[in-house]
Coordinates of C-alpha atoms in Angstrom, one line a residue:
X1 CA 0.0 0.0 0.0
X2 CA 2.8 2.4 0.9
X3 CA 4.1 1.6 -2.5
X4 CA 0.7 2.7 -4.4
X5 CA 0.7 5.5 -2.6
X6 CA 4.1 7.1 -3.0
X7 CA 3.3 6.2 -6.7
X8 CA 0.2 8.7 -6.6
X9 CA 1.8 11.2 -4.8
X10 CA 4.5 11.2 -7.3
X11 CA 2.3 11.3 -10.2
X12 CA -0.3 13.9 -8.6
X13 CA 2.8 16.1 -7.9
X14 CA 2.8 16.6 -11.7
X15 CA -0.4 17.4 -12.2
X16 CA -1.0 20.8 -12.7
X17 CA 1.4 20.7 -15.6
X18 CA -1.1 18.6 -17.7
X19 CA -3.5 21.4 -17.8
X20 CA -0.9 23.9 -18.9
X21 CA -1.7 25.2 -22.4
X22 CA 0.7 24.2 -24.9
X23 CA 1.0 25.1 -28.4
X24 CA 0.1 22.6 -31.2
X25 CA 1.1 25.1 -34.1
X26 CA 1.5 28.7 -34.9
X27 CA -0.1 30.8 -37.4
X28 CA 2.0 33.9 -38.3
X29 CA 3.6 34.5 -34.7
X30 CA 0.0 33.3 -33.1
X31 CA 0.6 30.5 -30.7
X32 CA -2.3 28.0 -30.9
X33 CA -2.7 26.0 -27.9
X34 CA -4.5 22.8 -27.5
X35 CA -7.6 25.2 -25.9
X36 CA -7.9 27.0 -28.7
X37 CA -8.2 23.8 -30.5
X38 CA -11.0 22.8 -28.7
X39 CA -12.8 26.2 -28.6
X40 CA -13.1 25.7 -32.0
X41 CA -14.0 22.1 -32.2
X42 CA -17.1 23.3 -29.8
X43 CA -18.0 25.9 -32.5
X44 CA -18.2 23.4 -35.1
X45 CA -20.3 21.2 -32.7
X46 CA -22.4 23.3 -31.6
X47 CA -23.2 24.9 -35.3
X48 CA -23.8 21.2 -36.6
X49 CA -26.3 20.7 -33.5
X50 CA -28.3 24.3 -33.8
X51 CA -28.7 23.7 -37.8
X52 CA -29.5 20.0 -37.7
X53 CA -32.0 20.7 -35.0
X54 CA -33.3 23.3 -36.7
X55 CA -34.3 21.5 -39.6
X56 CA -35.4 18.5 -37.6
X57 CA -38.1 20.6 -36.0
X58 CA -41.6 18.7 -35.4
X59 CA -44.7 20.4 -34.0
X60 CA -44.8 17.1 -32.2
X61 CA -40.5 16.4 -31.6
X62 CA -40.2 12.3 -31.6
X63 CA -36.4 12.2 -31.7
X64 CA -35.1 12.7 -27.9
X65 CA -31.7 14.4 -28.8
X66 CA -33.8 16.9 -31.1
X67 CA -36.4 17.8 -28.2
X68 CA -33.5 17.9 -25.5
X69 CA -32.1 20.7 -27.5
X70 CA -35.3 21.9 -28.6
X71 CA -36.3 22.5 -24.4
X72 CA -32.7 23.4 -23.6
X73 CA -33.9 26.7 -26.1
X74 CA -37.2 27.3 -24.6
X75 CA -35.3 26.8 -21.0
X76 CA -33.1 29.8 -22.2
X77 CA -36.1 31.6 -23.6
X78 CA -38.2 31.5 -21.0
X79 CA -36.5 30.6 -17.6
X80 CA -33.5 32.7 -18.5
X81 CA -34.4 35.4 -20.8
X82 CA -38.4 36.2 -20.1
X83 CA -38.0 35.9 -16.3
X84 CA -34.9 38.1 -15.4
X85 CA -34.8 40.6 -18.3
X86 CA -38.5 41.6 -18.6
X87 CA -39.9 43.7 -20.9
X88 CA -37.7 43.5 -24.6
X89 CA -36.2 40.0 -23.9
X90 CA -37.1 38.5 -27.0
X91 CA -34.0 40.3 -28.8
X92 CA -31.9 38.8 -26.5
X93 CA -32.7 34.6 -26.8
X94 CA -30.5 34.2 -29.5
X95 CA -27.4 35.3 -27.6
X96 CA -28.2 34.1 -24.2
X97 CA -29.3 30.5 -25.9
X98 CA -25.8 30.9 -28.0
X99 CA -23.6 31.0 -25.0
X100 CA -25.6 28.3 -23.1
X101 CA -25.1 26.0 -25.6
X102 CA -21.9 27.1 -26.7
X103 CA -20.7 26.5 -22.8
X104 CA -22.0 23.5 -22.2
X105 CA -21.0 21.9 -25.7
X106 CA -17.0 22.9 -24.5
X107 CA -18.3 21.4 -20.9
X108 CA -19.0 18.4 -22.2
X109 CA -16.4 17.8 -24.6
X110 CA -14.4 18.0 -21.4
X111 CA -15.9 15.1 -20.1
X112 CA -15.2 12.7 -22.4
X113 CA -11.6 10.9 -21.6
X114 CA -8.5 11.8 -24.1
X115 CA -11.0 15.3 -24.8
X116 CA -9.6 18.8 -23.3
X117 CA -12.6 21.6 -22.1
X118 CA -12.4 25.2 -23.8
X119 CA -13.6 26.3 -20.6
X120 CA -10.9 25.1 -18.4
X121 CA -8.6 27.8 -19.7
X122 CA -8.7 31.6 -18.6
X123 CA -7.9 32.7 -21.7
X124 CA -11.0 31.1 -23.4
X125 CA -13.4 32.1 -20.3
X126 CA -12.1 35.7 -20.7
X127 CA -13.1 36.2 -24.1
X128 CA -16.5 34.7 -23.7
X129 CA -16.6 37.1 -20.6
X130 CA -15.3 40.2 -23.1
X131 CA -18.2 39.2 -25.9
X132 CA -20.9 39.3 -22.8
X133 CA -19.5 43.0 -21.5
X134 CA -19.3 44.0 -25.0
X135 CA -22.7 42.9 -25.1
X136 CA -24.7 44.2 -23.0
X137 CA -22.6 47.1 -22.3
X138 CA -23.6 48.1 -26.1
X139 CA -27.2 47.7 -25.6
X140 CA -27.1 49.9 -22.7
X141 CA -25.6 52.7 -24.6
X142 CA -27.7 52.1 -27.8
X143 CA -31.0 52.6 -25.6
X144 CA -29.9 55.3 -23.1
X145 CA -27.4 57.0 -25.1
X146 CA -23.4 57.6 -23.6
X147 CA -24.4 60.2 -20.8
X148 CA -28.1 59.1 -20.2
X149 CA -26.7 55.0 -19.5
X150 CA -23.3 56.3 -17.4
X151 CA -26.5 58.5 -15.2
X152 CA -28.4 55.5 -14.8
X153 CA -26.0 53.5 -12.9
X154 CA -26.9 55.5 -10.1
X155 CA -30.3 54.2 -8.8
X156 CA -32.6 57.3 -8.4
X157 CA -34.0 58.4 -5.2
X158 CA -30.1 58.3 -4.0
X159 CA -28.9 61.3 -1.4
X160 CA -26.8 64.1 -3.3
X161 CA -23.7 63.4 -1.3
X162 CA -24.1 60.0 -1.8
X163 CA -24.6 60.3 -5.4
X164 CA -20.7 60.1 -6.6
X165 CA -19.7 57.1 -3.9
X166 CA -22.3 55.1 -5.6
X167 CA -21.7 55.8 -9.2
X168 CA -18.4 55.1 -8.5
X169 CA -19.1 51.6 -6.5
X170 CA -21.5 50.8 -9.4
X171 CA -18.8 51.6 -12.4
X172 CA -16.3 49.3 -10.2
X173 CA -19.2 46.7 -10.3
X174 CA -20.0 46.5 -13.4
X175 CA -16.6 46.7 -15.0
X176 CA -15.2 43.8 -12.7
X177 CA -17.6 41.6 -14.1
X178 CA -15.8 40.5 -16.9
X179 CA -13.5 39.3 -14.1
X180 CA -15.8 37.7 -12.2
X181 CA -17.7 35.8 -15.4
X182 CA -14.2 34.7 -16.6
X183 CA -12.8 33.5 -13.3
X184 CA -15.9 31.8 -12.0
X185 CA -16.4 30.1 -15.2
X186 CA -12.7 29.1 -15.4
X187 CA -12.1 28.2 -11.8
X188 CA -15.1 25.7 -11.5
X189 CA -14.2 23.6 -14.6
X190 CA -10.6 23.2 -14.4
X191 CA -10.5 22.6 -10.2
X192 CA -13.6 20.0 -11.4
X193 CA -11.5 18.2 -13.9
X194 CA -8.3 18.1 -11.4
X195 CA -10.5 16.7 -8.8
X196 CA -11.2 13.7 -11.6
X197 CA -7.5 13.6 -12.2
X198 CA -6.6 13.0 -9.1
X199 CA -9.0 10.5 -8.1
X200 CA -8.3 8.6 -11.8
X201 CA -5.1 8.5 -11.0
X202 CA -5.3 7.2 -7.2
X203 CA -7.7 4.5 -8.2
X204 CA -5.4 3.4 -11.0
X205 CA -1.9 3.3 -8.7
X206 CA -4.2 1.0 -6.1
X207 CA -5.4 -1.0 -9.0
X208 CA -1.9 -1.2 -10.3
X209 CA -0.5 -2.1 -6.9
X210 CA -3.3 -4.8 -6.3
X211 CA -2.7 -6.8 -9.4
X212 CA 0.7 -6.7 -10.1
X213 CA 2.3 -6.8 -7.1
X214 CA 4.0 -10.4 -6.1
X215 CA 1.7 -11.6 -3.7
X216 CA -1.6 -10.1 -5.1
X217 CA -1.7 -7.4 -2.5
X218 CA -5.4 -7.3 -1.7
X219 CA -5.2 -5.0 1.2
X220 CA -3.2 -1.9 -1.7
X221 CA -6.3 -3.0 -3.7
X222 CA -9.1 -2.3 -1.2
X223 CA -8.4 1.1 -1.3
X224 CA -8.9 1.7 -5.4
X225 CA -12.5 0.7 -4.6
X226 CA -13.1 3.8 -2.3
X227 CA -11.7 5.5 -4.5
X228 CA -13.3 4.4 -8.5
X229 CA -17.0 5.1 -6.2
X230 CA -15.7 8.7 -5.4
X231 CA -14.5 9.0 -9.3
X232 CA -18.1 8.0 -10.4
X233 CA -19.8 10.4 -7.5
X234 CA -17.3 13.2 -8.9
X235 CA -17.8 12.5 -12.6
X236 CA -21.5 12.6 -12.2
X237 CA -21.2 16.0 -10.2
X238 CA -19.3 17.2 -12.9
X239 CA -22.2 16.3 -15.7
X240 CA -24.4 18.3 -13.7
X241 CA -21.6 21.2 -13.2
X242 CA -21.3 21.3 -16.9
X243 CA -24.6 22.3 -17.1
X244 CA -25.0 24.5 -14.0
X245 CA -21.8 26.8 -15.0
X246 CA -23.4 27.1 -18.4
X247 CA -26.9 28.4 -17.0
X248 CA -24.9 30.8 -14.6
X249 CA -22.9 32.4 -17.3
X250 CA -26.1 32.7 -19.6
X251 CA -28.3 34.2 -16.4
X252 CA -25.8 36.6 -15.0
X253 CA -25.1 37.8 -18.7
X254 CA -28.9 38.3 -18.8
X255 CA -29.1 39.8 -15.6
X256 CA -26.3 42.3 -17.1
X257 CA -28.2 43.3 -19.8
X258 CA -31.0 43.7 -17.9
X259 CA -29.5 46.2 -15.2
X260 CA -28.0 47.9 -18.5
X261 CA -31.2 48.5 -21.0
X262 CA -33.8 49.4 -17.8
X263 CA -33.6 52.5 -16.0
X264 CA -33.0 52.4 -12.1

């Protein structure tokens, strides 16, 4: 047992390096890592599943992958969109539903062994984090104009020497929340798929140890069951985390765009 064990911590030590981003090949000076690969592989996945859906559509759906997608739109539309934006949410469905499904397509990939998640890499969380501020930053000053939406983030109703601390506290808050949409995103799917690293890897060294050893070390080999049932717990809590981080980013963008296009 002591064996298998110095054989996990050795390998676990080397973890972290495994989800560094390395570059698979350049394109005039640009470094393309192995996340950029995949951030594009979960674009072309996720336009083959919109426009195959779409042209599968039945007043009555029969096929189950078709109406899983077809109520993962209506989910967006009206659980997302209708209920936190209000009034003028229509407008906004296709790019809420865009980066829910865009999200959890990369999530997914993720879960399948030998695949890499989009999403597990700040780089790739920022810039779906930049297209939201862009976003709803740019419908705020379309509706309210550059003065009229900059006034608005102060709620009216506020104290006149009150008036510049909170402008200032909202401006902080609602430029930090590219930070907070990247990070939050980021940090939940990459500490996810370490957690299944390390318990992979700890149930194979025990497995290893248990059958290979000389004397068919049962006792090293108790252990790997422990931990292939936490690997199955943690793999299932990550299925449901693939979706769960995908609905945050969609409803905190829509809550975004919501505080930007309706006045305080």
């Amino acid at each position: 047992m002591g064996e298998a064990l110095n054989q996990f911590v050795a390998e676990a030590q080397g973890l972290a390096a495994h989800f560094d981003p390395h570059t698979v090949f350049s394109i005039g000076g640009w470094e393309v890592t192995q996340y950029v690969v995949w951030l594009f592989i979960a674009l072309a996945v996720t336009f083959a599943v919109v426009l195959i859906s779409a042209k599968k559509l039945q007043l009555i759906p029969t096929n189950k992958f078709f109406n899983t997608v077809e109520y993962g739109y209506e989910f967006v539309n009206k659980s997302i969109a209708e209920d936190v934006i209000g009034n003028g949410f229509k407008q906004h469905v296709p790019f809420l539903a865009t980066m829910f499904f865009f999200i959890l397509i990369c999530n997914i990939l993720g879960l399948i062994p030998g695949f890499k998640t989009a999403t597990g890499a700040i780089s790739c969380t920022w810039a779906l984090a930049a297209i939201s501020f862009v976003y709803f930053n740019y419908y705020g000053l379309k509706k309210f104009g550059l003065l009229g939406y900059f006034k608005n983030l102060c709620p009216s109703g506020v104290p006149k020497p009150m008036v510049p601390v909170i402008w200032f506290l909202e401006l902080f808050s609602m430029i930090i929340r590219v930070l907070t949409l990247a990070v939050r995103l980021y940090g939940n799917m990459l500490a996810g798929h370490m957690m299944l690293a390390i318990f992979g890897i700890a149930t194979t060294c025990f497995i290893q140890q248990a059958l290979f050893a000389g004397s068919m070390d049962l006792i090293a080999g108790l252990p790997s069951i422990a931990w292939f049932v936490l690997l199955v717990l943690m793999y299932a809590m990550e299925c449901l985390v693939a979706f769960i981080q995908a609905f945050v980013f969609a409803i905190l963008s829509a809550s975004y765009v919501n505080t930007a296009t309706h006045a305080h």
